[in-house]
Amino acid sequence: MTKDTHIVKSYGEELQFLNDSIIQMGSLTESLLADSMNAITILDKEAVDRIVQSDKKINEYRAKIDTQIMTLLVKRAPMAIDLRITITALRISQDLERIGDLAKGNAKKMLPLPQNLSADLLKSLKRLGALVESQLNKSIDAYINKSKEIAVEIIKLDSNVNELTYLSIKEILSFLSKDTKNLEYATNLLFVAKNLERAGDHINRIAENIYYLVEGDYYKKK
Amino acid sequence: MTKEQRLQKRYASEKRFKSYGIISICLALTFVALLVFKVLSEGSSAFVKTSIQLELNFDHKLLNTSKQPTKEEIEDIDFYDFTLQHILKVFPTSNRDEEKQLIKLFTSDFEFEVKKYFKANSDILNKVITLNITASSDLDQLHKGNYQRDIPENRRKISNFQLKIYDQLLEKKKINKVFNNYFFTNGDSRNPEIAGIGGSMLGSFFSILVCLIISFPIALLAAVYLEEFAPKNKFTDFIEININNLAAVPSIVFGLLGLGILLNVFELPRSTSLVGGITLALMTLPRIIIPCRASLKAVPPSIREAALAVGASKVQSVIHHVVPLAMPGTLSGTIIGLAQALGETAPLLLIGMVAFVVQVPGSPLDPSASLPVQVFLWSESAERGFVEKTSATIMVLLGFLIIMNSIAVYARQKFEKKWI
Amino acid sequence: MDLMTDTKIKISANHLNVFYGQKQALFDISLDINQNEVTALIGPSGCGKSTFIRCINRMNDVIDICRVEGEIKIDEKNIYEPGIDIVSLREKVGMVFQKPNPFPKSIYDNVCYGPKIHGIAESKDDLDAIVENSLKKAALWNEVKDRLQEPGTSLSGGQQQRLCIARAISVNPEVILMDEPCSALDPVATAKIEELIDELKQSFTIVIVTHSMSQAVRVSQKTGFFHLGKLIEVGTTEKIFKNPTNNMTQDYITGRFG
């Protein structure tokens, strides 16, 4: 797309650091999301501990990336693609942090699975979780390869996320109507579903930002 | 060598270099001081002249004229006879030879001095007035101590009799030194006591004036054209080389030019300041063109561009902006060129400004000498009285040069303050 | 082609080629400058932007070996036609240079020189009014109104440059060319001049050559990127600096080469 090296090497290195930080933050968010799904579905206690650590690290990355972006703006007055790299890094880090918060929130709502639970209950939810995980994974891919094609795929699949959320909520509500003993549990599951949808929205925004980064223009739905 | 030693060596060589400079300056100043001292010591005495007090009775009978003489009658008065009567009374003697010697103590012009005084002061008729009559050159030199008294008489210019009169007059306090106004008002003369630089000063003044009027405009216009408007090609390069060379041509060559063309072809009057001025102008032209061009070159192109950008034509930008900025340098060059012209002797010799001219010139068309030529003429003369006058003339020349250079410095400062 | 229908094209260069002796400095430049806009020309050193801007007021005529082919039209009239009065052209197209170059005269004389030689003023009062007006438009009046007779060179660098702008304005031009006007000035003086440019564009068409990318972004509406004598890309300033089409343009403005 353009030459890689700036005349001032440290400028290029600063941008590269930003790039790498986002990728690492993305990986952490990925594992955090996976862990949170495990915490809900198979009640993995160790996963919960990992989640707290990961979330802390993600927040650290966020802070570091913020500082780096401020420095870049002041020092370099970036233009064109450099400006887009900087701004999208800012936005993506915000979205990643929110995804991490949502995933952590989900894990904390974990309760001992009630007895006599229908295996179907969590079916759509699991599918939703898997989809969201794959979207996030794709988005990090898209970012690493600066691929607008992958970004467009993510954007197009966002409607699936909304559908699956709807399905999951329907299942949980029907469970609730039959089994009022596990009210708290079911309610929490509702929140989990909504959070997953919101995580999907954030990932969608990440994809839109990656598209903007590459194209210089916002994605227009046809 | 260690760093310390190198440092010391460097300091030592700096000190040496400085001392070379100071020695050079001292040497130069010494030479200047010697020159000034010699000229001053020899020449300062020329500014005073010895005079003898003479009592004159302006009785109209002695003057051989009526009680109330008309202008024509005054013109008819024989002042020579009248004054002679009174001179002989100073030291009466019966010896004709001694009378002659007595008369010789006074300037040969004595009757004109008395006549001038009489015509200027009409109320002195029938009164007794004591006048200071200029002494002869020999007496003047004797009084100034330039003649030895203790050599045999036949080797002296002053006879024993004359010495006797001199000593007596000295005792009676009738011998005075007064300011030598003749030096500045009179033209050249064979008699040193009444010879002056009046003629040559005016001759120099007119020559320089003519030189300035001719050379400055031509040089300025030529320099402006060559620097600003002329195309840069081989021909203009050729012209530039020639101008530079002309500045170094020996000035006597210009004298030949003046002789050959101005006098022979154009038949301009010989020995006049006009011809002298034109010859000097030819010589001074390149000496003004060169500094003028250098000053024009030194004007930064940003000024020219600024003028052009605001819509001035090339000519306007040159006249309104470039030339005024080049003026300090041009004026300096002009005045220095003129000062050089003032001191030129050789070309003026060739065009005849070396003639023995008694009358002070009234215009550039009258024949005259110039100051440096006057120095040359007097230095060749046998009379002792001319020695001090030669040095005095040099002093006057140097004085003018100092004044002109000071004007150059002042004008330069004044212009630089105004424009830059 | 213009994006807005009501912008008039003031200056139009068509297939302009400029040579210095055997060396070609500008290659087939075609560029439109819009009226009452600031157009910035950017590019690395020696790329020809100064050469181009000096063609607009024919200052290149001063250089003997400079040869211009092609045309530059101002208000539809080609200024390289034979018979064009250069003095009138330069009355219409003013120029401000990189290093402030006020005349070594008084402030008043600096500003009134142009009107005087063009015969614009009819009386001394007229001249006074023109001087005051020009200095006011150049945002210098308040600082110098009490010392108009002092030499122009006694002002600070920024003030001198504003004086040069006042001088350029005094003949009521339609176009003002600026060749790196702020490169010799401190940041505060630069900011004042940029503010001035913003106001001036309402009355004049301005073309500015600048080495400072950020200045080009701040002051201009249209930008042209030159490189090695060719016009690589031209477009609205926003487009050029946010998302240029040409890779070379992007490399230059992000500092990947220069």
Tab-separated table of C-alpha atoms in Angstrom, chain B residues 224-405:
chain	number	residue	atom	x	y	z
B	224	VAL	CA	24.493	51.414	-14.357
B	225	TYR	CA	24.102	50.371	-17.967
B	226	LEU	CA	26.922	47.829	-17.863
B	227	GLU	CA	25.758	46.320	-14.606
B	228	GLU	CA	21.993	46.342	-15.000
B	229	PHE	CA	21.043	46.477	-18.648
B	230	ALA	CA	23.833	45.258	-20.880
B	231	PRO	CA	23.538	41.666	-22.073
B	232	LYS	CA	26.162	39.360	-20.670
B	233	ASN	CA	28.218	38.362	-23.674
B	234	LYS	CA	31.812	38.396	-24.879
B	235	PHE	CA	31.572	41.987	-26.000
B	236	THR	CA	30.562	43.318	-22.602
B	237	ASP	CA	33.212	41.159	-20.981
B	238	PHE	CA	35.714	42.793	-23.298
B	239	ILE	CA	34.512	46.232	-22.249
B	240	GLU	CA	34.794	45.325	-18.590
B	241	ILE	CA	38.370	44.110	-18.990
B	242	ASN	CA	39.280	47.286	-20.785
B	243	ILE	CA	37.769	49.502	-18.127
B	244	ASN	CA	39.701	47.665	-15.447
B	245	ASN	CA	42.894	48.064	-17.415
B	246	LEU	CA	42.285	51.737	-18.084
B	247	ALA	CA	42.270	52.351	-14.362
B	248	ALA	CA	45.848	51.165	-14.245
B	249	VAL	CA	47.136	53.084	-17.267
B	250	PRO	CA	49.900	55.559	-16.316
B	251	SER	CA	48.386	58.992	-16.097
B	252	ILE	CA	50.934	60.511	-18.459
B	253	VAL	CA	49.352	58.566	-21.270
B	254	PHE	CA	46.170	60.522	-20.700
B	255	GLY	CA	48.301	63.655	-20.973
B	256	LEU	CA	49.418	62.519	-24.407
B	257	LEU	CA	45.797	61.899	-25.291
B	258	GLY	CA	44.890	65.379	-24.150
B	259	LEU	CA	47.748	66.860	-26.105
B	260	GLY	CA	47.043	64.949	-29.251
B	261	ILE	CA	43.282	65.222	-29.391
B	262	LEU	CA	42.103	68.068	-27.241
B	263	LEU	CA	44.813	70.502	-28.159
B	264	ASN	CA	45.771	69.462	-31.653
B	265	VAL	CA	42.518	68.223	-33.118
B	266	PHE	CA	39.908	70.217	-31.226
B	267	GLU	CA	42.251	73.173	-30.753
B	268	LEU	CA	41.057	73.937	-27.282
B	269	PRO	CA	42.995	76.696	-25.493
B	270	ARG	CA	46.292	75.475	-24.144
B	271	SER	CA	47.205	75.421	-20.434
B	272	THR	CA	43.630	75.948	-19.337
B	273	SER	CA	41.780	74.212	-16.527
B	274	LEU	CA	39.173	73.186	-19.077
B	275	VAL	CA	41.613	70.985	-20.945
B	276	GLY	CA	43.162	69.869	-17.687
B	277	GLY	CA	39.744	68.972	-16.362
B	278	ILE	CA	38.797	66.991	-19.447
B	279	THR	CA	42.077	65.074	-19.346
B	280	LEU	CA	41.605	64.324	-15.665
B	281	ALA	CA	38.028	63.271	-16.341
B	282	LEU	CA	39.195	60.696	-18.866
B	283	MET	CA	41.579	59.383	-16.259
B	284	THR	CA	39.028	59.387	-13.449
B	285	LEU	CA	36.219	57.722	-15.421
B	286	PRO	CA	37.374	54.152	-14.880
B	287	ARG	CA	38.209	54.930	-11.280
B	288	ILE	CA	34.601	55.866	-10.645
B	289	ILE	CA	33.054	53.174	-12.819
B	290	ILE	CA	34.758	50.367	-10.934
B	291	PRO	CA	33.574	51.192	-7.389
B	292	CYS	CA	30.184	52.175	-8.760
B	293	ARG	CA	29.786	48.781	-10.391
B	294	ALA	CA	30.956	47.039	-7.258
B	295	SER	CA	28.360	48.938	-5.221
B	296	LEU	CA	25.650	48.099	-7.731
B	297	LYS	CA	26.626	44.443	-7.605
B	298	ALA	CA	26.424	44.553	-3.839
B	299	VAL	CA	22.777	45.577	-3.826
B	300	PRO	CA	20.919	42.389	-2.912
B	301	PRO	CA	18.742	40.933	-5.687
B	302	SER	CA	15.871	40.731	-3.208
B	303	ILE	CA	15.437	44.511	-3.452
B	304	ARG	CA	15.260	44.371	-7.232
B	305	GLU	CA	12.794	41.498	-7.100
B	306	ALA	CA	10.645	43.311	-4.589
B	307	ALA	CA	10.473	46.349	-6.847
B	308	LEU	CA	9.707	44.299	-9.948
B	309	ALA	CA	7.055	42.292	-8.120
B	310	VAL	CA	5.177	45.450	-7.161
B	311	GLY	CA	5.020	46.407	-10.826
B	312	ALA	CA	8.022	48.631	-11.362
B	313	SER	CA	9.687	48.487	-14.752
B	314	LYS	CA	13.359	47.551	-14.929
B	315	VAL	CA	14.378	51.178	-15.279
B	316	GLN	CA	12.211	52.241	-12.343
B	317	SER	CA	13.582	49.530	-10.109
B	318	VAL	CA	17.130	50.564	-10.959
B	319	ILE	CA	16.650	54.292	-10.550
B	320	HIS	CA	14.377	54.238	-7.508
B	321	HIS	CA	16.008	51.458	-5.564
B	322	VAL	CA	19.316	50.112	-6.798
B	323	VAL	CA	21.166	53.331	-7.542
B	324	PRO	CA	20.325	55.042	-4.228
B	325	LEU	CA	21.553	51.991	-2.372
B	326	ALA	CA	24.752	52.021	-4.402
B	327	MET	CA	25.323	55.712	-3.713
B	328	PRO	CA	27.527	55.446	-0.599
B	329	GLY	CA	30.054	53.275	-2.391
B	330	THR	CA	29.843	55.343	-5.560
B	331	LEU	CA	30.360	58.610	-3.738
B	332	SER	CA	33.310	57.227	-1.834
B	333	GLY	CA	34.844	56.059	-5.068
B	334	THR	CA	34.162	59.397	-6.738
B	335	ILE	CA	35.726	61.493	-4.017
B	336	ILE	CA	38.736	59.237	-3.783
B	337	GLY	CA	39.077	59.382	-7.553
B	338	LEU	CA	38.865	63.161	-7.437
B	339	ALA	CA	41.418	63.295	-4.654
B	340	GLN	CA	43.738	61.267	-6.833
B	341	ALA	CA	43.069	63.581	-9.733
B	342	LEU	CA	43.869	66.543	-7.540
B	343	GLY	CA	47.359	65.223	-7.028
B	344	GLU	CA	48.064	64.377	-10.668
B	345	THR	CA	50.984	66.181	-12.248
B	346	ALA	CA	52.148	64.293	-15.334
B	347	PRO	CA	49.105	64.640	-17.581
B	348	LEU	CA	48.781	68.318	-16.753
B	349	LEU	CA	52.409	68.907	-17.647
B	350	LEU	CA	51.791	67.568	-21.113
B	351	ILE	CA	48.782	69.701	-21.815
B	352	GLY	CA	50.656	72.755	-20.766
B	353	MET	CA	49.433	73.570	-17.321
B	354	VAL	CA	53.084	73.938	-16.461
B	355	ALA	CA	53.402	77.389	-17.910
B	356	PHE	CA	54.563	80.212	-15.780
B	357	VAL	CA	51.242	81.878	-15.137
B	358	VAL	CA	51.223	85.043	-13.138
B	359	GLN	CA	47.604	85.994	-13.344
B	360	VAL	CA	45.086	84.254	-11.164
B	361	PRO	CA	42.603	82.559	-13.533
B	362	GLY	CA	39.033	83.865	-13.517
B	363	SER	CA	37.433	80.943	-15.338
B	364	PRO	CA	38.294	77.479	-16.590
B	365	LEU	CA	39.160	79.080	-19.922
B	366	ASP	CA	42.047	81.077	-18.531
B	367	PRO	CA	45.517	79.554	-18.531
B	368	SER	CA	46.684	78.370	-15.137
B	369	ALA	CA	48.819	75.914	-13.281
B	370	SER	CA	47.675	73.392	-10.722
B	371	LEU	CA	48.876	72.775	-7.178
B	372	PRO	CA	51.051	69.708	-7.836
B	373	VAL	CA	52.486	71.339	-10.952
B	374	GLN	CA	53.283	74.394	-8.850
B	375	VAL	CA	55.182	72.159	-6.444
B	376	PHE	CA	57.106	70.753	-9.370
B	377	LEU	CA	57.940	74.199	-10.768
B	378	TRP	CA	59.055	75.685	-7.477
B	379	SER	CA	61.074	72.667	-6.519
B	380	GLU	CA	63.157	73.237	-9.638
B	381	SER	CA	63.775	76.885	-8.876
B	382	ALA	CA	67.153	78.094	-7.666
B	383	GLU	CA	65.854	80.702	-5.278
B	384	ARG	CA	66.055	79.781	-1.603
B	385	GLY	CA	62.782	81.471	-0.918
B	386	PHE	CA	60.919	78.854	-2.960
B	387	VAL	CA	61.977	75.939	-0.763
B	388	GLU	CA	59.606	76.757	2.045
B	389	LYS	CA	56.886	77.604	-0.439
B	390	THR	CA	57.182	74.183	-2.053
B	391	SER	CA	56.609	72.447	1.261
B	392	ALA	CA	53.824	74.849	2.137
B	393	THR	CA	52.081	74.028	-1.126
B	394	ILE	CA	52.393	70.340	-0.302
B	395	MET	CA	50.779	71.094	3.048
B	396	VAL	CA	47.890	72.834	1.327
B	397	LEU	CA	47.518	69.888	-1.060
B	398	LEU	CA	47.530	67.422	1.799
B	399	GLY	CA	45.009	69.592	3.599
B	400	PHE	CA	42.652	69.455	0.646
B	401	LEU	CA	43.085	65.701	0.357
B	402	ILE	CA	42.240	65.262	4.024
B	403	ILE	CA	39.177	67.463	3.631
B	404	MET	CA	38.010	65.568	0.563
B	405	ASN	CA	38.473	62.213	2.189
